[in-house]
């Protein structure tokens, strides 16, 4: 089952996984401190408190657990597969822009196979056929790959972390089939993907709660992940560690 990861709930998922990885029997932490431009930190910390202390425990978490408990697994799998299939064409184009020809071909093949043989994407036939399910690529990843910085970091109420570079993602909505979605359909897609991602965290929340500064941890991990998705290599880039981290993140 493919679950895309909307901002705040995907990010929390990443933080928990990274926290677990950092406790592995290796002396070097998986997370190196990235460069972060956070000019609105006071505002961002207030929004973090609203999202994490109020919206999540009283709204998002209960709804996500109810969704997972009461919706049959085959139905949830079909919904997740269908929604994930909508992102394949934009990921194909963005990988082409980044020079990832093989990944772009995989996204293309996954889309036409799952759309035709998988009943519009409800069934992930492509994975069963051995076609790799790569991480989605947004247009902001593509421009970041060519040197466009993240810009200011912002914690958006009821949404989560965001950077100015992600404004470029509006381009992804111009590709079929995402271009067919109106505002409400796009909101529904985001919400359903978020419910699946948030439900994964229920048994692992203590890892994030144990951090001395959860806001800073989330911020730093988010920026590192943005750079990783853009395939930006730095002097501290460790290919083995990044592959290790990506493997764990793709399990969610």
PDB file of C-alpha atoms in Angstrom:
ATOM      1  CA  UNK A   1       0.000   0.000   0.000  1.00  0.00           C
ATOM      2  CA  UNK A   2       1.436   3.329  -1.029  1.00  0.00           C
ATOM      3  CA  UNK A   3       0.836   6.188   1.359  1.00  0.00           C
ATOM      4  CA  UNK A   4       1.941   9.667   0.363  1.00  0.00           C
ATOM      5  CA  UNK A   5       2.892  11.874   3.235  1.00  0.00           C
ATOM      6  CA  UNK A   6       1.236  15.229   3.720  1.00  0.00           C
ATOM      7  CA  UNK A   7       3.334  17.820   5.451  1.00  0.00           C
ATOM      8  CA  UNK A   8       2.871  17.656   9.200  1.00  0.00           C
ATOM      9  CA  UNK A   9       2.002  13.997   9.651  1.00  0.00           C
ATOM     10  CA  UNK A  10       4.635  12.775   7.213  1.00  0.00           C
ATOM     11  CA  UNK A  11       7.186  14.916   8.964  1.00  0.00           C
ATOM     12  CA  UNK A  12       6.344  13.568  12.412  1.00  0.00           C
ATOM     13  CA  UNK A  13       6.672  10.100  10.936  1.00  0.00           C
ATOM     14  CA  UNK A  14      10.145  10.983   9.646  1.00  0.00           C
ATOM     15  CA  UNK A  15      11.208  12.382  13.010  1.00  0.00           C
ATOM     16  CA  UNK A  16      10.189   9.226  14.837  1.00  0.00           C
ATOM     17  CA  UNK A  17      11.954   6.975  12.367  1.00  0.00           C
ATOM     18  CA  UNK A  18      15.108   9.088  12.507  1.00  0.00           C
ATOM     19  CA  UNK A  19      15.011   9.067  16.293  1.00  0.00           C
ATOM     20  CA  UNK A  20      14.909   5.282  16.139  1.00  0.00           C
ATOM     21  CA  UNK A  21      17.742   5.165  13.624  1.00  0.00           C
ATOM     22  CA  UNK A  22      19.857   7.395  15.813  1.00  0.00           C
ATOM     23  CA  UNK A  23      19.701   4.787  18.548  1.00  0.00           C
ATOM     24  CA  UNK A  24      21.155   2.160  16.238  1.00  0.00           C
ATOM     25  CA  UNK A  25      24.586   0.784  17.134  1.00  0.00           C
ATOM     26  CA  UNK A  26      26.469   3.397  15.125  1.00  0.00           C
ATOM     27  CA  UNK A  27      28.398   6.243  16.673  1.00  0.00           C
ATOM     28  CA  UNK A  28      27.432   8.846  14.083  1.00  0.00           C
ATOM     29  CA  UNK A  29      23.853  10.140  14.153  1.00  0.00           C
ATOM     30  CA  UNK A  30      21.807   9.746  11.002  1.00  0.00           C
ATOM     31  CA  UNK A  31      20.820  13.406  11.279  1.00  0.00           C
ATOM     32  CA  UNK A  32      23.441  16.047  10.557  1.00  0.00           C
ATOM     33  CA  UNK A  33      22.433  19.594  11.328  1.00  0.00           C
ATOM     34  CA  UNK A  34      21.312  21.293   8.099  1.00  0.00           C
ATOM     35  CA  UNK A  35      21.420  25.000   7.392  1.00  0.00           C
ATOM     36  CA  UNK A  36      18.062  26.436   8.431  1.00  0.00           C
ATOM     37  CA  UNK A  37      16.705  29.896   7.685  1.00  0.00           C
ATOM     38  CA  UNK A  38      14.038  30.450  10.334  1.00  0.00           C
ATOM     39  CA  UNK A  39      13.392  34.227  10.504  1.00  0.00           C
ATOM     40  CA  UNK A  40       9.889  33.735  11.953  1.00  0.00           C
ATOM     41  CA  UNK A  41      10.865  31.413  14.780  1.00  0.00           C
ATOM     42  CA  UNK A  42       8.677  33.105  17.402  1.00  0.00           C
ATOM     43  CA  UNK A  43       5.593  32.809  15.212  1.00  0.00           C
ATOM     44  CA  UNK A  44       6.556  29.305  14.117  1.00  0.00           C
ATOM     45  CA  UNK A  45       6.889  28.044  17.678  1.00  0.00           C
ATOM     46  CA  UNK A  46       3.435  29.386  18.496  1.00  0.00           C
ATOM     47  CA  UNK A  47       1.969  27.619  15.460  1.00  0.00           C
ATOM     48  CA  UNK A  48       3.828  24.438  16.409  1.00  0.00           C
ATOM     49  CA  UNK A  49       2.164  24.540  19.827  1.00  0.00           C
ATOM     50  CA  UNK A  50      -1.268  24.907  18.206  1.00  0.00           C
ATOM     51  CA  UNK A  51      -0.671  22.049  15.766  1.00  0.00           C
ATOM     52  CA  UNK A  52       1.054  19.653  18.128  1.00  0.00           C
ATOM     53  CA  UNK A  53      -0.626  20.388  21.459  1.00  0.00           C
ATOM     54  CA  UNK A  54      -4.198  21.004  20.329  1.00  0.00           C
ATOM     55  CA  UNK A  55      -5.116  20.086  16.750  1.00  0.00           C
ATOM     56  CA  UNK A  56      -3.348  16.738  16.759  1.00  0.00           C
ATOM     57  CA  UNK A  57      -4.459  15.192  20.097  1.00  0.00           C
ATOM     58  CA  UNK A  58      -8.022  16.503  19.946  1.00  0.00           C
ATOM     59  CA  UNK A  59      -8.803  16.188  16.237  1.00  0.00           C
ATOM     60  CA  UNK A  60      -6.327  14.546  13.894  1.00  0.00           C
ATOM     61  CA  UNK A  61      -5.229  11.601  16.021  1.00  0.00           C
ATOM     62  CA  UNK A  62      -8.735  10.459  17.076  1.00  0.00           C
ATOM     63  CA  UNK A  63     -10.062  10.757  13.506  1.00  0.00           C
ATOM     64  CA  UNK A  64      -7.081   8.898  12.020  1.00  0.00           C
ATOM     65  CA  UNK A  65      -7.361   6.035  14.501  1.00  0.00           C
ATOM     66  CA  UNK A  66     -11.098   5.770  13.859  1.00  0.00           C
ATOM     67  CA  UNK A  67     -10.427   5.660  10.118  1.00  0.00           C
ATOM     68  CA  UNK A  68      -7.909   2.855  10.497  1.00  0.00           C
ATOM     69  CA  UNK A  69     -10.061   0.911  12.984  1.00  0.00           C
ATOM     70  CA  UNK A  70     -13.358   1.041  11.116  1.00  0.00           C
ATOM     71  CA  UNK A  71     -12.475   1.160   7.412  1.00  0.00           C
ATOM     72  CA  UNK A  72     -11.644  -2.325   6.057  1.00  0.00           C
ATOM     73  CA  UNK A  73      -8.003  -2.809   5.059  1.00  0.00           C
ATOM     74  CA  UNK A  74      -8.798  -3.694   1.402  1.00  0.00           C
ATOM     75  CA  UNK A  75     -10.748  -0.438   1.073  1.00  0.00           C
ATOM     76  CA  UNK A  76      -7.930   1.587   2.634  1.00  0.00           C
ATOM     77  CA  UNK A  77      -5.377  -0.110   0.387  1.00  0.00           C
ATOM     78  CA  UNK A  78      -7.432   0.692  -2.683  1.00  0.00           C
ATOM     79  CA  UNK A  79      -7.819   4.346  -1.673  1.00  0.00           C
ATOM     80  CA  UNK A  80      -4.095   4.715  -0.936  1.00  0.00           C
ATOM     81  CA  UNK A  81      -3.115   3.067  -4.214  1.00  0.00           C
ATOM     82  CA  UNK A  82      -5.525   5.247  -6.179  1.00  0.00           C
ATOM     83  CA  UNK A  83      -4.317   8.488  -4.589  1.00  0.00           C
ATOM     84  CA  UNK A  84      -0.666   7.540  -4.978  1.00  0.00           C
ATOM     85  CA  UNK A  85      -1.230   6.759  -8.650  1.00  0.00           C
ATOM     86  CA  UNK A  86      -2.369  10.344  -9.258  1.00  0.00           C
ATOM     87  CA  UNK A  87       1.130  11.599  -8.410  1.00  0.00           C
ATOM     88  CA  UNK A  88       3.021   9.323 -10.801  1.00  0.00           C
ATOM     89  CA  UNK A  89       2.939  11.614 -13.897  1.00  0.00           C
ATOM     90  CA  UNK A  90       4.219  14.686 -12.031  1.00  0.00           C
ATOM     91  CA  UNK A  91       6.934  12.571 -10.407  1.00  0.00           C
ATOM     92  CA  UNK A  92       7.877  11.302 -13.861  1.00  0.00           C
ATOM     93  CA  UNK A  93       8.267  14.842 -15.248  1.00  0.00           C
ATOM     94  CA  UNK A  94      10.198  16.087 -12.212  1.00  0.00           C
ATOM     95  CA  UNK A  95      12.587  13.155 -12.343  1.00  0.00           C
ATOM     96  CA  UNK A  96      13.200  13.910 -16.026  1.00  0.00           C
ATOM     97  CA  UNK A  97      14.026  17.513 -15.118  1.00  0.00           C
ATOM     98  CA  UNK A  98      16.475  16.223 -12.501  1.00  0.00           C
ATOM     99  CA  UNK A  99      18.090  13.845 -14.974  1.00  0.00           C
ATOM    100  CA  UNK A 100      16.756  10.660 -13.367  1.00  0.00           C
ATOM    101  CA  UNK A 101      15.752   8.871 -16.551  1.00  0.00           C
ATOM    102  CA  UNK A 102      15.351   5.392 -15.052  1.00  0.00           C
ATOM    103  CA  UNK A 103      13.166   6.622 -12.205  1.00  0.00           C
ATOM    104  CA  UNK A 104      11.070   8.646 -14.647  1.00  0.00           C
ATOM    105  CA  UNK A 105      10.514   5.523 -16.734  1.00  0.00           C
ATOM    106  CA  UNK A 106       9.459   3.589 -13.626  1.00  0.00           C
ATOM    107  CA  UNK A 107       6.917   6.288 -12.738  1.00  0.00           C
ATOM    108  CA  UNK A 108       5.582   6.221 -16.323  1.00  0.00           C
ATOM    109  CA  UNK A 109       5.252   2.451 -16.340  1.00  0.00           C
ATOM    110  CA  UNK A 110       3.654   2.400 -12.902  1.00  0.00           C
ATOM    111  CA  UNK A 111       1.051   4.917 -13.986  1.00  0.00           C
ATOM    112  CA  UNK A 112      -0.094   3.278 -17.208  1.00  0.00           C
ATOM    113  CA  UNK A 113       0.003  -0.252 -15.775  1.00  0.00           C
ATOM    114  CA  UNK A 114      -1.894   0.595 -12.594  1.00  0.00           C
ATOM    115  CA  UNK A 115      -4.351   2.826 -14.437  1.00  0.00           C
ATOM    116  CA  UNK A 116      -5.214   0.221 -17.061  1.00  0.00           C
ATOM    117  CA  UNK A 117      -4.653  -3.140 -15.390  1.00  0.00           C
ATOM    118  CA  UNK A 118      -5.122  -1.938 -11.810  1.00  0.00           C
ATOM    119  CA  UNK A 119      -8.655  -0.584 -12.238  1.00  0.00           C
ATOM    120  CA  UNK A 120      -7.708   3.061 -12.348  1.00  0.00           C
ATOM    121  CA  UNK A 121      -4.973   2.662  -9.770  1.00  0.00           C
ATOM    122  CA  UNK A 122      -6.966   0.861  -7.077  1.00  0.00           C
ATOM    123  CA  UNK A 123      -4.703  -2.185  -7.389  1.00  0.00           C
ATOM    124  CA  UNK A 124      -0.914  -1.845  -7.385  1.00  0.00           C
ATOM    125  CA  UNK A 125      -0.205  -4.225 -10.251  1.00  0.00           C
ATOM    126  CA  UNK A 126       3.088  -2.490 -11.057  1.00  0.00           C
ATOM    127  CA  UNK A 127       4.677  -3.368  -7.727  1.00  0.00           C
ATOM    128  CA  UNK A 128       3.596  -6.973  -8.149  1.00  0.00           C
ATOM    129  CA  UNK A 129       5.315  -6.872 -11.545  1.00  0.00           C
ATOM    130  CA  UNK A 130       8.552  -5.705  -9.916  1.00  0.00           C
ATOM    131  CA  UNK A 131       8.483  -2.039 -10.917  1.00  0.00           C
ATOM    132  CA  UNK A 132      10.019   0.011  -8.113  1.00  0.00           C
ATOM    133  CA  UNK A 133       7.760   2.367  -6.191  1.00  0.00           C
ATOM    134  CA  UNK A 134      10.050   5.388  -5.871  1.00  0.00           C
ATOM    135  CA  UNK A 135       9.554   8.310  -3.545  1.00  0.00           C
ATOM    136  CA  UNK A 136       7.445  11.049  -5.149  1.00  0.00           C
ATOM    137  CA  UNK A 137       9.259  14.062  -6.590  1.00  0.00           C
ATOM    138  CA  UNK A 138       7.732  17.543  -6.556  1.00  0.00           C
ATOM    139  CA  UNK A 139       8.729  20.442  -8.787  1.00  0.00           C
ATOM    140  CA  UNK A 140      10.296  22.136  -5.750  1.00  0.00           C
ATOM    141  CA  UNK A 141      12.646  19.152  -5.529  1.00  0.00           C
ATOM    142  CA  UNK A 142      13.609  19.642  -9.169  1.00  0.00           C
ATOM    143  CA  UNK A 143      14.412  23.351  -8.822  1.00  0.00           C
ATOM    144  CA  UNK A 144      16.178  22.677  -5.528  1.00  0.00           C
ATOM    145  CA  UNK A 145      18.371  20.167  -7.322  1.00  0.00           C
ATOM    146  CA  UNK A 146      19.678  23.011  -9.480  1.00  0.00           C
ATOM    147  CA  UNK A 147      20.562  25.309  -6.629  1.00  0.00           C
ATOM    148  CA  UNK A 148      17.356  27.100  -5.604  1.00  0.00           C
ATOM    149  CA  UNK A 149      17.420  27.361  -1.812  1.00  0.00           C
ATOM    150  CA  UNK A 150      14.606  26.448   0.556  1.00  0.00           C
ATOM    151  CA  UNK A 151      14.011  30.045   1.587  1.00  0.00           C
ATOM    152  CA  UNK A 152      12.334  30.961   4.889  1.00  0.00           C
ATOM    153  CA  UNK A 153      10.923  28.140   6.990  1.00  0.00           C
ATOM    154  CA  UNK A 154       7.299  28.570   8.089  1.00  0.00           C
ATOM    155  CA  UNK A 155       5.063  26.510  10.392  1.00  0.00           C
ATOM    156  CA  UNK A 156       1.583  26.828   8.887  1.00  0.00           C
ATOM    157  CA  UNK A 157      -1.431  26.403  11.215  1.00  0.00           C
ATOM    158  CA  UNK A 158      -3.275  23.111  10.630  1.00  0.00           C
ATOM    159  CA  UNK A 159      -0.821  22.192   7.865  1.00  0.00           C
ATOM    160  CA  UNK A 160       2.676  21.977   9.243  1.00  0.00           C
ATOM    161  CA  UNK A 161       6.173  22.822   7.965  1.00  0.00           C
ATOM    162  CA  UNK A 162       6.584  24.662   4.679  1.00  0.00           C
ATOM    163  CA  UNK A 163       9.329  26.523   2.841  1.00  0.00           C
ATOM    164  CA  UNK A 164       9.041  29.225   0.217  1.00  0.00           C
ATOM    165  CA  UNK A 165      10.607  26.936  -2.402  1.00  0.00           C
ATOM    166  CA  UNK A 166       7.557  24.695  -2.161  1.00  0.00           C
ATOM    167  CA  UNK A 167       5.503  27.417  -3.822  1.00  0.00           C
ATOM    168  CA  UNK A 168       6.879  25.916  -7.039  1.00  0.00           C
ATOM    169  CA  UNK A 169       4.799  22.772  -6.420  1.00  0.00           C
ATOM    170  CA  UNK A 170       1.821  24.531  -7.989  1.00  0.00           C
ATOM    171  CA  UNK A 171       3.330  23.372 -11.285  1.00  0.00           C
ATOM    172  CA  UNK A 172       2.587  19.747 -10.379  1.00  0.00           C
ATOM    173  CA  UNK A 173      -1.134  20.479 -10.423  1.00  0.00           C
ATOM    174  CA  UNK A 174      -0.931  21.304 -14.123  1.00  0.00           C
ATOM    175  CA  UNK A 175      -0.280  17.685 -15.100  1.00  0.00           C
ATOM    176  CA  UNK A 176      -2.986  15.123 -15.768  1.00  0.00           C
ATOM    177  CA  UNK A 177      -4.596  13.648 -13.682  1.00  0.00           C
ATOM    178  CA  UNK A 178      -3.889  16.126 -10.847  1.00  0.00           C
ATOM    179  CA  UNK A 179      -5.152  18.910 -13.114  1.00  0.00           C
ATOM    180  CA  UNK A 180      -8.613  17.317 -12.990  1.00  0.00           C
ATOM    181  CA  UNK A 181      -8.883  17.773  -9.221  1.00  0.00           C
ATOM    182  CA  UNK A 182     -10.782  20.775  -7.946  1.00  0.00           C
ATOM    183  CA  UNK A 183     -10.069  22.358  -4.567  1.00  0.00           C
ATOM    184  CA  UNK A 184     -12.294  19.972  -2.612  1.00  0.00           C
ATOM    185  CA  UNK A 185     -10.975  16.869  -4.345  1.00  0.00           C
ATOM    186  CA  UNK A 186      -7.412  17.989  -3.649  1.00  0.00           C
ATOM    187  CA  UNK A 187      -8.287  18.649  -0.014  1.00  0.00           C
ATOM    188  CA  UNK A 188      -9.829  15.185   0.273  1.00  0.00           C
ATOM    189  CA  UNK A 189      -6.700  13.613  -1.200  1.00  0.00           C
ATOM    190  CA  UNK A 190      -4.508  15.442   1.304  1.00  0.00           C
ATOM    191  CA  UNK A 191      -6.759  14.507   4.235  1.00  0.00           C
ATOM    192  CA  UNK A 192      -7.010  10.793   3.404  1.00  0.00           C
ATOM    193  CA  UNK A 193      -3.266  10.479   2.906  1.00  0.00           C
ATOM    194  CA  UNK A 194      -2.734  12.289   6.183  1.00  0.00           C
ATOM    195  CA  UNK A 195      -5.024   9.965   8.128  1.00  0.00           C
ATOM    196  CA  UNK A 196      -3.000   6.932   7.057  1.00  0.00           C
ATOM    197  CA  UNK A 197       0.312   8.588   7.860  1.00  0.00           C
ATOM    198  CA  UNK A 198      -0.815   9.854  11.269  1.00  0.00           C
ATOM    199  CA  UNK A 199      -2.166   6.469  12.364  1.00  0.00           C
ATOM    200  CA  UNK A 200       1.326   4.980  12.013  1.00  0.00           C
ATOM    201  CA  UNK A 201       2.591   7.239  14.797  1.00  0.00           C
ATOM    202  CA  UNK A 202       0.256   6.116  17.559  1.00  0.00           C
ATOM    203  CA  UNK A 203       2.676   3.602  19.088  1.00  0.00           C
ATOM    204  CA  UNK A 204       5.820   5.727  18.669  1.00  0.00           C
ATOM    205  CA  UNK A 205       4.922   9.163  19.975  1.00  0.00           C
ATOM    206  CA  UNK A 206       7.155   8.877  23.036  1.00  0.00           C
ATOM    207  CA  UNK A 207      10.250   9.211  20.818  1.00  0.00           C
ATOM    208  CA  UNK A 208       9.287  12.718  19.759  1.00  0.00           C
ATOM    209  CA  UNK A 209       7.987  13.653  23.197  1.00  0.00           C
ATOM    210  CA  UNK A 210      11.363  12.729  24.673  1.00  0.00           C
ATOM    211  CA  UNK A 211      13.195  15.358  22.647  1.00  0.00           C
ATOM    212  CA  UNK A 212      14.351  18.421  24.646  1.00  0.00           C
ATOM    213  CA  UNK A 213      13.204  20.683  21.783  1.00  0.00           C
ATOM    214  CA  UNK A 214      10.670  18.955  19.502  1.00  0.00           C
ATOM    215  CA  UNK A 215      10.192  22.094  17.407  1.00  0.00           C
ATOM    216  CA  UNK A 216      13.886  22.366  16.518  1.00  0.00           C
ATOM    217  CA  UNK A 217      14.124  18.637  15.844  1.00  0.00           C
ATOM    218  CA  UNK A 218      11.171  18.719  13.463  1.00  0.00           C
ATOM    219  CA  UNK A 219      12.471  21.821  11.711  1.00  0.00           C
ATOM    220  CA  UNK A 220      15.987  20.449  11.179  1.00  0.00           C
ATOM    221  CA  UNK A 221      14.768  17.068   9.992  1.00  0.00           C
ATOM    222  CA  UNK A 222      12.322  18.706   7.599  1.00  0.00           C
ATOM    223  CA  UNK A 223      14.997  20.845   5.973  1.00  0.00           C
ATOM    224  CA  UNK A 224      17.342  17.872   5.716  1.00  0.00           C
ATOM    225  CA  UNK A 225      14.623  15.815   4.088  1.00  0.00           C
ATOM    226  CA  UNK A 226      13.862  18.612   1.608  1.00  0.00           C
ATOM    227  CA  UNK A 227      17.514  18.692   0.585  1.00  0.00           C
ATOM    228  CA  UNK A 228      17.614  14.916   0.356  1.00  0.00           C
ATOM    229  CA  UNK A 229      14.557  14.828  -1.921  1.00  0.00           C
ATOM    230  CA  UNK A 230      16.230  17.448  -4.108  1.00  0.00           C
ATOM    231  CA  UNK A 231      19.283  15.166  -4.225  1.00  0.00           C
ATOM    232  CA  UNK A 232      21.581  17.892  -3.000  1.00  0.00           C
ATOM    233  CA  UNK A 233      24.965  16.473  -2.036  1.00  0.00           C
ATOM    234  CA  UNK A 234      27.012  18.290   0.593  1.00  0.00           C
ATOM    235  CA  UNK A 235      30.462  17.679   2.044  1.00  0.00           C
ATOM    236  CA  UNK A 236      28.801  15.650   4.809  1.00  0.00           C
ATOM    237  CA  UNK A 237      26.714  13.568   2.414  1.00  0.00           C
ATOM    238  CA  UNK A 238      26.836   9.895   3.304  1.00  0.00           C
ATOM    239  CA  UNK A 239      25.244   7.750   0.610  1.00  0.00           C
ATOM    240  CA  UNK A 240      24.861   4.685   2.833  1.00  0.00           C
ATOM    241  CA  UNK A 241      23.161   6.613   5.610  1.00  0.00           C
ATOM    242  CA  UNK A 242      20.830   8.430   3.219  1.00  0.00           C
ATOM    243  CA  UNK A 243      19.854   5.148   1.564  1.00  0.00           C
ATOM    244  CA  UNK A 244      19.290   3.627   5.010  1.00  0.00           C
ATOM    245  CA  UNK A 245      17.055   6.529   6.032  1.00  0.00           C
ATOM    246  CA  UNK A 246      15.117   6.517   2.763  1.00  0.00           C
ATOM    247  CA  UNK A 247      14.453   2.792   3.049  1.00  0.00           C
ATOM    248  CA  UNK A 248      12.850   3.290   6.462  1.00  0.00           C
ATOM    249  CA  UNK A 249      10.822   6.314   5.360  1.00  0.00           C
ATOM    250  CA  UNK A 250       9.420   4.462   2.370  1.00  0.00           C
ATOM    251  CA  UNK A 251       8.044   1.759   4.678  1.00  0.00           C
ATOM    252  CA  UNK A 252       5.422   4.218   5.966  1.00  0.00           C
TER     253      UNK A 252
END
